[in-house]
Coordinates of C-alpha atoms in Angstrom, one line a residue:
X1 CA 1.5 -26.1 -23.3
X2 CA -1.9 -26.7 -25.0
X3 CA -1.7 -27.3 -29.0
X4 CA -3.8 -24.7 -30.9
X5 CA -6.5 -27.1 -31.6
X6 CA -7.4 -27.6 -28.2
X7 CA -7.3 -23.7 -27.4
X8 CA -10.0 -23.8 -30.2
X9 CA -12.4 -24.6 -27.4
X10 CA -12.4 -21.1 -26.2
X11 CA -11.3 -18.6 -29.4
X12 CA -12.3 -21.3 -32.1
X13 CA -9.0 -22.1 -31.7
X14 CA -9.2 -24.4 -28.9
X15 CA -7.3 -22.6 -26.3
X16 CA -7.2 -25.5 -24.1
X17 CA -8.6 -26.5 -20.7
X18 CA -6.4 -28.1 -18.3
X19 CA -8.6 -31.0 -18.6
X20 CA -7.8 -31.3 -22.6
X21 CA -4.2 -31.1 -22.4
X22 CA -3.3 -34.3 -23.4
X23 CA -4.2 -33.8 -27.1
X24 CA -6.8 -32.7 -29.4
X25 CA -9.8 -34.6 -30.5
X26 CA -9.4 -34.0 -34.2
X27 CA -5.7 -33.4 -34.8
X28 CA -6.2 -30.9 -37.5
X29 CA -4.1 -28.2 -35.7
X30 CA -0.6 -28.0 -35.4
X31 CA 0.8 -28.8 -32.1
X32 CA 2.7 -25.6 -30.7
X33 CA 4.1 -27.8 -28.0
X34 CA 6.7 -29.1 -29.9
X35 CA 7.8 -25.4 -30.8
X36 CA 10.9 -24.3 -29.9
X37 CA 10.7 -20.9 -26.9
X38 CA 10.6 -17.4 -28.8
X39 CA 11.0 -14.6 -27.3
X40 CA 8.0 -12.0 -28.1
X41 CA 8.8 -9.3 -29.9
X42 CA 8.7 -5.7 -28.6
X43 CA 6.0 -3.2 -30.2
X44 CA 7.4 -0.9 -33.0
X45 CA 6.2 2.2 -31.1
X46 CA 4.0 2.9 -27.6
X47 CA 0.2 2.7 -28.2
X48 CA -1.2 4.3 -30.9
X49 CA -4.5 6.0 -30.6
X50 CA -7.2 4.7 -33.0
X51 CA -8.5 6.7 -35.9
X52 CA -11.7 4.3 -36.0
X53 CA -13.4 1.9 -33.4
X54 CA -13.1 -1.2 -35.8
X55 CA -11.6 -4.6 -35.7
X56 CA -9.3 -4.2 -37.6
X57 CA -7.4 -1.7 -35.3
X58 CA -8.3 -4.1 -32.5
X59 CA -6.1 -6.9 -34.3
X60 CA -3.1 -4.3 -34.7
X61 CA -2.7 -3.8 -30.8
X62 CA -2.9 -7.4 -30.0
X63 CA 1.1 -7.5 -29.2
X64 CA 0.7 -4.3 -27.8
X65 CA -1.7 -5.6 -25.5
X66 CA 0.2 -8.7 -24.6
X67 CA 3.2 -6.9 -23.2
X68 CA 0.7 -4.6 -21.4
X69 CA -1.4 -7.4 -19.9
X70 CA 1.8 -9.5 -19.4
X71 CA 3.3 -6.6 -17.4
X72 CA 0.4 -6.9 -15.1
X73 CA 1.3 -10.3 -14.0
X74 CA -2.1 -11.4 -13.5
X75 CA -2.9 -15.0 -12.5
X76 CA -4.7 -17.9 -15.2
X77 CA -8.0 -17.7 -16.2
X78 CA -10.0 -21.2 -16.1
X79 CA -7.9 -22.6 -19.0
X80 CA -5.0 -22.3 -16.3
X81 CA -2.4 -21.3 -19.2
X82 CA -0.3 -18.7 -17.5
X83 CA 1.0 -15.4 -19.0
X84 CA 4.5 -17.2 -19.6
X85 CA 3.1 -20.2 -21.1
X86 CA 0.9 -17.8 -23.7
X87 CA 3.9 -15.9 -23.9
X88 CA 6.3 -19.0 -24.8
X89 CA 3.8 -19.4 -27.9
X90 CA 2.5 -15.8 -29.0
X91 CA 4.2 -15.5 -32.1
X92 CA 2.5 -18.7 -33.3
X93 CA -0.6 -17.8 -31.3
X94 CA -0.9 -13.9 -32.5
X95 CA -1.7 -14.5 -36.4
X96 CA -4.1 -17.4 -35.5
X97 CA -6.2 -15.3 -32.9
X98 CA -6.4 -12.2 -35.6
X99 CA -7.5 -14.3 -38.3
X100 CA -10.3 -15.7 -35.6
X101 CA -11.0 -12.1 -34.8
X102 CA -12.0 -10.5 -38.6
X103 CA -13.4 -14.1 -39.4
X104 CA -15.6 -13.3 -36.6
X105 CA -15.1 -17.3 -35.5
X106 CA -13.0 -15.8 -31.9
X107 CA -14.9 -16.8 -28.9
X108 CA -14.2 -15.9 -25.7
X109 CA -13.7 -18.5 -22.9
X110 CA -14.9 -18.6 -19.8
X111 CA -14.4 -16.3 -16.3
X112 CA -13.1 -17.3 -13.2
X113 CA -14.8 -16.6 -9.9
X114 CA -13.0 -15.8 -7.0
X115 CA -14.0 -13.9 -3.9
X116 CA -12.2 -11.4 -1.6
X117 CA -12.9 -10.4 1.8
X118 CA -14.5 -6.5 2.1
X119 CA -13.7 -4.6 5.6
X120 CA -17.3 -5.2 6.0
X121 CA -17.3 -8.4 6.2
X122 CA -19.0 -9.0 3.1
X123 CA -17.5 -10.4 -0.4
X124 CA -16.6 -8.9 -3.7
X125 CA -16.6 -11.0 -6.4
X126 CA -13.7 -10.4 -8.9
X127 CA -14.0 -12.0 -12.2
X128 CA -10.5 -13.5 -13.9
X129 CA -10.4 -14.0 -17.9
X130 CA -8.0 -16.7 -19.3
X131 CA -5.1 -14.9 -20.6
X132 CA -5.6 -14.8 -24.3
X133 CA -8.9 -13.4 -23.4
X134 CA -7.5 -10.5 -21.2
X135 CA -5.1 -9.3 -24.3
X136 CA -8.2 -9.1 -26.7
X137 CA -9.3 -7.1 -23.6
X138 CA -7.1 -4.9 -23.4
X139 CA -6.9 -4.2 -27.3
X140 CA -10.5 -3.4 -27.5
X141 CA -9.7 -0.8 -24.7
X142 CA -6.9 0.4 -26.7
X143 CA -9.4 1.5 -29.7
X144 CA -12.6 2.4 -27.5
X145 CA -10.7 4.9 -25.0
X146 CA -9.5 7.5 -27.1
X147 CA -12.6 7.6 -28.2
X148 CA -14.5 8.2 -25.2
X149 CA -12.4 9.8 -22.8
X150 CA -12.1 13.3 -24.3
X151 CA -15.5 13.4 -23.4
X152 CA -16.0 12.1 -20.3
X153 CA -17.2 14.8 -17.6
X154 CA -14.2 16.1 -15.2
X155 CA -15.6 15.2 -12.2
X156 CA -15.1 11.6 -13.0
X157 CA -11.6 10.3 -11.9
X158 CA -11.7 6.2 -11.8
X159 CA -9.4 4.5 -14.0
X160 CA -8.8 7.6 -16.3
X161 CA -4.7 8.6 -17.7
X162 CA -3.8 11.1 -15.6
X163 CA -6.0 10.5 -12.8
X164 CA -6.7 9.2 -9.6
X165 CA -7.9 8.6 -5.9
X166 CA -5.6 11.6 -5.4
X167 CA -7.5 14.0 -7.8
X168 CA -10.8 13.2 -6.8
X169 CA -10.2 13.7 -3.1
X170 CA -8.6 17.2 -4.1
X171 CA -11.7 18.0 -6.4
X172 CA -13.7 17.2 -3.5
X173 CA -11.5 19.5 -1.1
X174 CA -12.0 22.4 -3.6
X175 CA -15.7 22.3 -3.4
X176 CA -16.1 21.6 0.7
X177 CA -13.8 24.8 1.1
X178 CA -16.1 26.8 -1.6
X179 CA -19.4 26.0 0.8
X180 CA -20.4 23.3 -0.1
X181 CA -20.5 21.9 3.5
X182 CA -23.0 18.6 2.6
X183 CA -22.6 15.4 0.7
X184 CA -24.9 13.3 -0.9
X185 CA -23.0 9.9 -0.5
X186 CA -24.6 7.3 -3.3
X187 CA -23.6 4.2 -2.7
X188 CA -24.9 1.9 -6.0
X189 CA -25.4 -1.7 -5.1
X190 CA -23.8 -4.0 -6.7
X191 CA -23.0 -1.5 -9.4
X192 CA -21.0 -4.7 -11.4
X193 CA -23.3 -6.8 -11.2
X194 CA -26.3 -4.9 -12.2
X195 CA -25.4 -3.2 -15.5
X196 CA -27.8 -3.6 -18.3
X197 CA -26.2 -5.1 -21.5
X198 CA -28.9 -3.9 -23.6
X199 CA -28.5 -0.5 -22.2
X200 CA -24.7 -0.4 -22.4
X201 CA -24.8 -1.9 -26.0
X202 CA -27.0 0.6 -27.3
X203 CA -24.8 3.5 -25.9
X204 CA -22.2 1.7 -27.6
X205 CA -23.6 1.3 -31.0
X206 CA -23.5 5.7 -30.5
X207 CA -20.4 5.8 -31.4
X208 CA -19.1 2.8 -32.7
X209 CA -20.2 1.6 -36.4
X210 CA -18.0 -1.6 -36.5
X211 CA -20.9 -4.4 -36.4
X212 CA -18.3 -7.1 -35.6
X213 CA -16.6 -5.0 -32.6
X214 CA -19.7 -4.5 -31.3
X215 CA -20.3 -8.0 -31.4
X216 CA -17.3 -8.9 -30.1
X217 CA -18.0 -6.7 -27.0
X218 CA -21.0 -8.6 -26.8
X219 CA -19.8 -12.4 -26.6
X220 CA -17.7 -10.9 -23.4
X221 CA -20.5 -9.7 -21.9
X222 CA -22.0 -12.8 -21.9
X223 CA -19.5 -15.1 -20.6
X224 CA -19.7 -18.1 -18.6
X225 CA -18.5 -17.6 -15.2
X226 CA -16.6 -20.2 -13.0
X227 CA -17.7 -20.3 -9.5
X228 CA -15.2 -21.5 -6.9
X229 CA -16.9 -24.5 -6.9
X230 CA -16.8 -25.7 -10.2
X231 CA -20.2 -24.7 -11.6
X232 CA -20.8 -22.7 -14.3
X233 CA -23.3 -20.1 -14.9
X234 CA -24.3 -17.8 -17.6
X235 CA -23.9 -14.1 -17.2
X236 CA -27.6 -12.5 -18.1
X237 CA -26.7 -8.7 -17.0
X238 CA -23.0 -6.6 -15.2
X239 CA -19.7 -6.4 -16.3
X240 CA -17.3 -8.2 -14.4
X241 CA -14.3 -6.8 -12.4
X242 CA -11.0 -8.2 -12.8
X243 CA -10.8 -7.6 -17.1
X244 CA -9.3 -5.0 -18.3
X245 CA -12.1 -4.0 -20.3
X246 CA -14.8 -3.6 -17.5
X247 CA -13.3 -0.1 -15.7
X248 CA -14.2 1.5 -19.4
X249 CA -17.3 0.3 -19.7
X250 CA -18.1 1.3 -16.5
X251 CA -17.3 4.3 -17.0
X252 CA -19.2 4.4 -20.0
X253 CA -22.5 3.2 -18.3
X254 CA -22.0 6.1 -15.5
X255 CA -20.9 9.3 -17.7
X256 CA -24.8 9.6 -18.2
X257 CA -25.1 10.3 -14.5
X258 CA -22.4 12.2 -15.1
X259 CA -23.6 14.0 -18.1
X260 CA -27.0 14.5 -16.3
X261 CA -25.1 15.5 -12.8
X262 CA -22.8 18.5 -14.8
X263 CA -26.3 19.8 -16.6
X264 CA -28.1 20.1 -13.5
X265 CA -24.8 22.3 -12.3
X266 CA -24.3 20.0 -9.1
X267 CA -20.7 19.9 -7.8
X268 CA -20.0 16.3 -7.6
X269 CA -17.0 13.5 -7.4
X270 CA -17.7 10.5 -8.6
X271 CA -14.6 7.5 -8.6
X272 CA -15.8 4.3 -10.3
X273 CA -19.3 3.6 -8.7
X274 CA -18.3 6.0 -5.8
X275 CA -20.5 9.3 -6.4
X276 CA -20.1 12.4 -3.9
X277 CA -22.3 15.3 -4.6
X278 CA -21.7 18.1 -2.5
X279 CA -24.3 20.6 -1.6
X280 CA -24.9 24.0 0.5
X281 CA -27.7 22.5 2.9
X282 CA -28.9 19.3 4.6
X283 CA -32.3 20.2 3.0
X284 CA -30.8 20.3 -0.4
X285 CA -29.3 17.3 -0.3
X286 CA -32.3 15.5 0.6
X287 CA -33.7 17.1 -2.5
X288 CA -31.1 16.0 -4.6
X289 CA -30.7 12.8 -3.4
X290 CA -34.4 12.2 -4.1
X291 CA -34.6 13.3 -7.3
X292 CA -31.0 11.8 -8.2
X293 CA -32.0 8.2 -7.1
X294 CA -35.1 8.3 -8.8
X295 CA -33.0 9.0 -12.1
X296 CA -30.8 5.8 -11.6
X297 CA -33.2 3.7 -10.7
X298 CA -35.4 4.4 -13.8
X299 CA -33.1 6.1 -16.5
X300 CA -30.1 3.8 -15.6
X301 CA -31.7 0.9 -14.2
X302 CA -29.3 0.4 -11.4
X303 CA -30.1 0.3 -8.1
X304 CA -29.3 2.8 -5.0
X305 CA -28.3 1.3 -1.7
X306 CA -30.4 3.2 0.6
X307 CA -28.6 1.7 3.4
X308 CA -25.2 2.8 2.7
X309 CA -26.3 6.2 0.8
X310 CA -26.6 9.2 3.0
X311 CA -27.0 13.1 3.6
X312 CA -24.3 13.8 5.9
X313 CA -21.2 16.1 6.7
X314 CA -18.1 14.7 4.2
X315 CA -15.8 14.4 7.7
X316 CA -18.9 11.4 8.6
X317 CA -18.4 9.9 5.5
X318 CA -15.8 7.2 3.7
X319 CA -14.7 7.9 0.5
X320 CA -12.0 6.3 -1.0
X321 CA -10.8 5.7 2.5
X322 CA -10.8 9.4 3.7
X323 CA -12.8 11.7 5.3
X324 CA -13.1 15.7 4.9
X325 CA -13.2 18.3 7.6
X326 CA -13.7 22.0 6.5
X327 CA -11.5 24.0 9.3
X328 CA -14.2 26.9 10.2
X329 CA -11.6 29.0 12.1
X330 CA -9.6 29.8 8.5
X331 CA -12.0 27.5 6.1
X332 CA -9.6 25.0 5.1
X333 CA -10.2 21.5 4.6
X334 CA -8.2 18.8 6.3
X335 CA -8.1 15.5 4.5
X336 CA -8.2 12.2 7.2
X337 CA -8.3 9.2 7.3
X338 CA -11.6 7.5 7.7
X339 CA -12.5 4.8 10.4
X340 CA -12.6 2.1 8.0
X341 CA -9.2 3.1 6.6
X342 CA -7.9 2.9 10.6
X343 CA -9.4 -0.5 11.0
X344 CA -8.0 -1.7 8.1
X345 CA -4.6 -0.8 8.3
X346 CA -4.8 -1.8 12.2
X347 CA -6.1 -5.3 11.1
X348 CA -3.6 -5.7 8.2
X349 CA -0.6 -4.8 10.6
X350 CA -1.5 -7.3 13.2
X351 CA -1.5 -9.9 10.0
X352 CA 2.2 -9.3 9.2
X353 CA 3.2 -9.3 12.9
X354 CA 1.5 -12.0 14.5
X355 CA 2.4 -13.2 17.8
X356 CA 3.7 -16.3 16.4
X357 CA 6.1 -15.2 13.8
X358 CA 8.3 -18.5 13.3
X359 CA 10.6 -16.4 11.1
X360 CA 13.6 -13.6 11.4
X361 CA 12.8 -9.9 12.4
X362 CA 14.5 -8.8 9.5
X363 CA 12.1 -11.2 7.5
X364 CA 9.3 -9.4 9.0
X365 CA 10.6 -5.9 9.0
X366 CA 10.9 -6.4 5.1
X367 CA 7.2 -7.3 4.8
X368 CA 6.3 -4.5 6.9
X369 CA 8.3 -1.7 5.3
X370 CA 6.9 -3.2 1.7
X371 CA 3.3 -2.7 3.0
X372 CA 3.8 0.8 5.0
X373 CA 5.8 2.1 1.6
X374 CA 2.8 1.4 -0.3
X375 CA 0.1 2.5 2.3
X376 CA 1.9 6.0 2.4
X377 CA 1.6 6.3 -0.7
X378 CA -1.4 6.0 -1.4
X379 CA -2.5 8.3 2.3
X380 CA 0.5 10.3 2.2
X381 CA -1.9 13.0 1.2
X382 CA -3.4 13.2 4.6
X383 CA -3.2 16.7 6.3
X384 CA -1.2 17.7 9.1
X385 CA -4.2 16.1 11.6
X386 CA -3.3 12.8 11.0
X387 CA 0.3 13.2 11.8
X388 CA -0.3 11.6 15.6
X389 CA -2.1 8.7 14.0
X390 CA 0.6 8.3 12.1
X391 CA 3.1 8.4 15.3
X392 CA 1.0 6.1 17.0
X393 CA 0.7 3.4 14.9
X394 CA 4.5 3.6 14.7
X395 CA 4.8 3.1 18.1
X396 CA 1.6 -0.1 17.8
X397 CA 4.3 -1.6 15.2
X398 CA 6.8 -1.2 17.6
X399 CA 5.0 -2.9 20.5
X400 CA 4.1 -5.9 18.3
X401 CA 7.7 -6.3 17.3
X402 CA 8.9 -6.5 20.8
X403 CA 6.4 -8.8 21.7
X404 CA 7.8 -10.8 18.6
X405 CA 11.2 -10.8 20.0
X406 CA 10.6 -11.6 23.5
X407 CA 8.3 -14.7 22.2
X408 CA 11.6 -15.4 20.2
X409 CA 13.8 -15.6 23.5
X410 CA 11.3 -18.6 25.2
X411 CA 12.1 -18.7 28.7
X412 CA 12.3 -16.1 31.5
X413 CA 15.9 -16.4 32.0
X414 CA 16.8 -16.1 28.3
X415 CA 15.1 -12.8 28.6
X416 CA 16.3 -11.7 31.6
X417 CA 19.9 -12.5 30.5
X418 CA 19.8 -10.9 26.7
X419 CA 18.2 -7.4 28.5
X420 CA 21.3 -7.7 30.6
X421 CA 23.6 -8.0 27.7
X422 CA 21.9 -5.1 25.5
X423 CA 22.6 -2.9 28.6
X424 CA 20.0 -3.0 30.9
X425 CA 20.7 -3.1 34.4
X426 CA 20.3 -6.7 36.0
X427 CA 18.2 -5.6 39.2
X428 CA 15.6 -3.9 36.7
X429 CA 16.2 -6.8 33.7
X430 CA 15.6 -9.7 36.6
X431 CA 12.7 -8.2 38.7
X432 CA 10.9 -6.8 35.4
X433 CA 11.2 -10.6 33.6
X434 CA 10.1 -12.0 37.1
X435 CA 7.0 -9.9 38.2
X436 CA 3.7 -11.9 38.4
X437 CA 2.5 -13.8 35.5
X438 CA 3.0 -11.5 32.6
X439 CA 2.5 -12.7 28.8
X440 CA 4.4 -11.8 26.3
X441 CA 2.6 -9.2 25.0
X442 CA 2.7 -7.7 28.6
X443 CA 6.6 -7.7 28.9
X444 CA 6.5 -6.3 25.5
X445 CA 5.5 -2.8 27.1
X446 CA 8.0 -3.2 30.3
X447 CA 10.5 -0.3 31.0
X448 CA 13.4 -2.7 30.9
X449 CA 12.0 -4.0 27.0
X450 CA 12.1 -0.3 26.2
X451 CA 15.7 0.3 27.1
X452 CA 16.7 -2.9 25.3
X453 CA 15.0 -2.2 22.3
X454 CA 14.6 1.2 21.8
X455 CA 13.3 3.3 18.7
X456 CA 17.0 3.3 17.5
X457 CA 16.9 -0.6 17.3
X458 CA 14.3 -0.8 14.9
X459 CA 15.6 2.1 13.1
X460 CA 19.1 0.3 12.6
X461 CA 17.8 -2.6 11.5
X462 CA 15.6 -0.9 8.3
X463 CA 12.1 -0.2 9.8
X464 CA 10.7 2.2 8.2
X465 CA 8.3 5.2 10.0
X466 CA 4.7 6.1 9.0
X467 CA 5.5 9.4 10.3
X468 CA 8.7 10.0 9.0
X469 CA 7.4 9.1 5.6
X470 CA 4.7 11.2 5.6
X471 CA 7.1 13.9 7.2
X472 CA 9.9 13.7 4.4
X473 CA 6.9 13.6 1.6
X474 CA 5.1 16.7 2.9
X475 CA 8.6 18.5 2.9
X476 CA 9.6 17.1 -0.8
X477 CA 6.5 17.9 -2.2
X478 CA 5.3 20.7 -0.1
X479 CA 2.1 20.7 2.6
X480 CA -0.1 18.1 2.1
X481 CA -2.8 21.0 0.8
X482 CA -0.3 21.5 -2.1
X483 CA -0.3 18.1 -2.8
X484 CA -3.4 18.5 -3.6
X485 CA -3.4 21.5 -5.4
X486 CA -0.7 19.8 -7.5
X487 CA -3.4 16.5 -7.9
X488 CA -5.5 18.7 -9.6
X489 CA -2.8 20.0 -11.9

């Protein structure tokens, strides 16, 4: 573990670098090495909402905001100390870091770069802060939420308490089936990336008075970020994704669209840098998208994607992997899923399953089951419509997991004698194993594979069911339109 000299490097402290673990360069610290493991004591009461945005009340939710960040099990930063290893130390480490804070010495290190795949192809970059850096963080969001989200406008639901993908896509639902049959779709490039510090820093300075927070807020604006590739590069303008700091300040940057959205009485949805404004007319919404562009681009200084932003029916439109279909025969809107959310899932299935899967069914099974659970979860709001999706991607799993099994037996007469032993007759097993050239994947959809390994095999053995899930969620929390209703609260 890196003494608290060395971590000095990145709080004024010397949180240390991997590359400065060996010692410190002016031993004036005392080495926590040598300390014997503590276990970190539990906060005297859940969080607390701050009567003042001041740094003081920052420093009083530091272990607070350890056990939250900690709980989040995020990976290390580019000090590479883990959660654990600040953990092992934090009762030496907390007092040292608040006295750096209200000294106004506390510097934050710097942000690691790394890239994951988007279902366009493209990249988003996600920026990780070194541990220590994450808790101070997460205590400055402690103090700055409460007071900000009281007035956040109601039609914003990304990374709010008490709201959701859910409750936007209900909100959205309510205003299609009240005639508002068009959608703006803004798509805002490289939202992240873009935001102006000065302009988030004065909005900032509204309503907090603590010249050292705001400072504070500042020096993490402008950290260093560590590309994949070792290089390091200074940050000029955006708020990186991956703290927990940046979905508030986000959301600070956009509530003036917001605020500006609501007095112009548009009905609108907006999730993080996903903004749907729904509208009677295709003429209107060319109006509005306009007029609405013109405002971010000048007002917010943020750009519109004019590529990606449209005019459009909602059930031609993604957002947040649905789409929304107003039923004309009795008005109701059916919630489905999107062709992006279809790809995606398709594409993620045929990861867990691949052909080659060197390891147990059951072994595969459990990573299916753990995905599906989660995917339902998060869709299980879908409307009756997408119930034969549903079905047949059950039936896609299915398929791949024969294919799995027969690639499992090797040879044609393994196959042909296991069929024979689960039941099937040996004239159908033999000639069905033995016709033409076929590949696995081929004998995976034979009648004599069926009978073997029928629905109830996979059932026995734990699989769970898209369908069913959604089924046995729609029944124990009522129609999928409830659920929605419920979202809304």
């Amino acid at each position: 573990m890196a003494t608290v000299n060395e971590q000095a490097l990145q709080l004024q402290l010397r949180l240390g670098t991997a590359e400065d673990s060996k010692g410190t360069d002016d031993g004036t610290a005392v080495d926590l090495s040598t300390a014997a493991p503590h276990a970190v004591p539990k906060p005297r009461s859940k969080e607390q909402k701050a009567t003042s945005a001041t740094m003081e009340e920052v420093c009083r939710r530091l272990s607070v905001a350890f056990q939250q960040v900690a709980s989040n099990r995020g990976a290390a930063g580019p000090d590479r100390q883990s959660i654990e290893q600040v953990r092992e130390h934090w009762p030496e480490l907390e007092p040292v870091l608040r006295a750096a804070l209200l000294e106004g010495t506390y510097q934050p290190g710097n942000i690691r770069r790394v890239w994951i795949p988007k279902a366009n192809g493209g990249q988003r970059g996600l920026g990780i802060p070194n541990v220590v850096d994450r808790v101070v963080q997460e205590a400055v969001r402690m103090v700055l939420e409460p007071l900000y989200e009281p007035t956040f406008h109601e039609a914003s639901h990304g990374f709010r308490p008490g709201r959701s993908c859910q409750t936007a896509i209900a909100a959205a639902c309510e205003h299609i089936g009240e005639g508002y049959e068009w959608v703006v779709d803004l798509d805002l490039e490289k939202f992240f990336d873009q935001v102006n510090h000065q302009r988030l820093m004065a909005r900032l300075a509204q309503r907090v008075g603590d010249r050292d927070l705001l400072v504070l807020i500042g020096k993490m604006l402008k950290a260093k970020v560590v590309l994949p590739d070792g290089v390091v590069v200074s940050t000029e303008q955006g708020v990186p994704q991956g703290g927990p700091l940046s979905p508030l300040l986000s959301n600070i940057v956009l509530d003036e669209l917001d605020q500006e959205l609501g007095q112009r009485k548009h009905r609108f949805v907006r999730y993080a840098d996903d903004a749907n404004i729904y509208v009677r007319s295709e003429r209107a919404g060319q109006r509005v998208m306009a007029s609405i562009t013109a405002f971010i681009n000048k007002r917010l200084r943020l750009k519109v994607n004019t590529e990606k932003s449209a005019v459009a029916r909602p059930e031609d439109r993604h957002f947040l992997g649905f789409r929304l279909k107003l039923e004309p025969m009795d008005g109701s809107v059916e919630v489905l899923l999107s062709k992006r959310s279809k790809e995606r899932i398709g594409c993620r299935i045929r990861e867990l399953t691949p052909r080659n899967w060197g390891q147990s069914l059951h072994t595969c099974i459990e990573g299916l089951n753990e995905y599906l659970r989660g995917w339902i979860g998060f869709f299980g709001i879908c409307t009756a419509g997408e119930r034969p999706t549903l079905a047949g991607l059950d039936m896609h799993i299915r398929r791949r997991l024969r294919a799995i099994q027969v690639k499992h037996w090797k040879r044609k007469r393994t196959i042909a004698l296991r069929l024979t032993q689960m039941g099937v007759p040996p004239k159908l097993a033999w000639g069905c194993t033995y016709a033409g050239h076929k590949s696995d994947w081929a004998l995976s959809h034979t009648h004599a594979i069926h009978l073997a390994l029928r629905n109830a095999y996979y059932v026995e053995r734990g699989l769970m069911s898209a369908a069913e899930e959604w089924t046995r969620l729609a029944k124990h929390i009522g129609a999928p339109g409830q659920q929605l209703l419920l979202a809304l609260g």
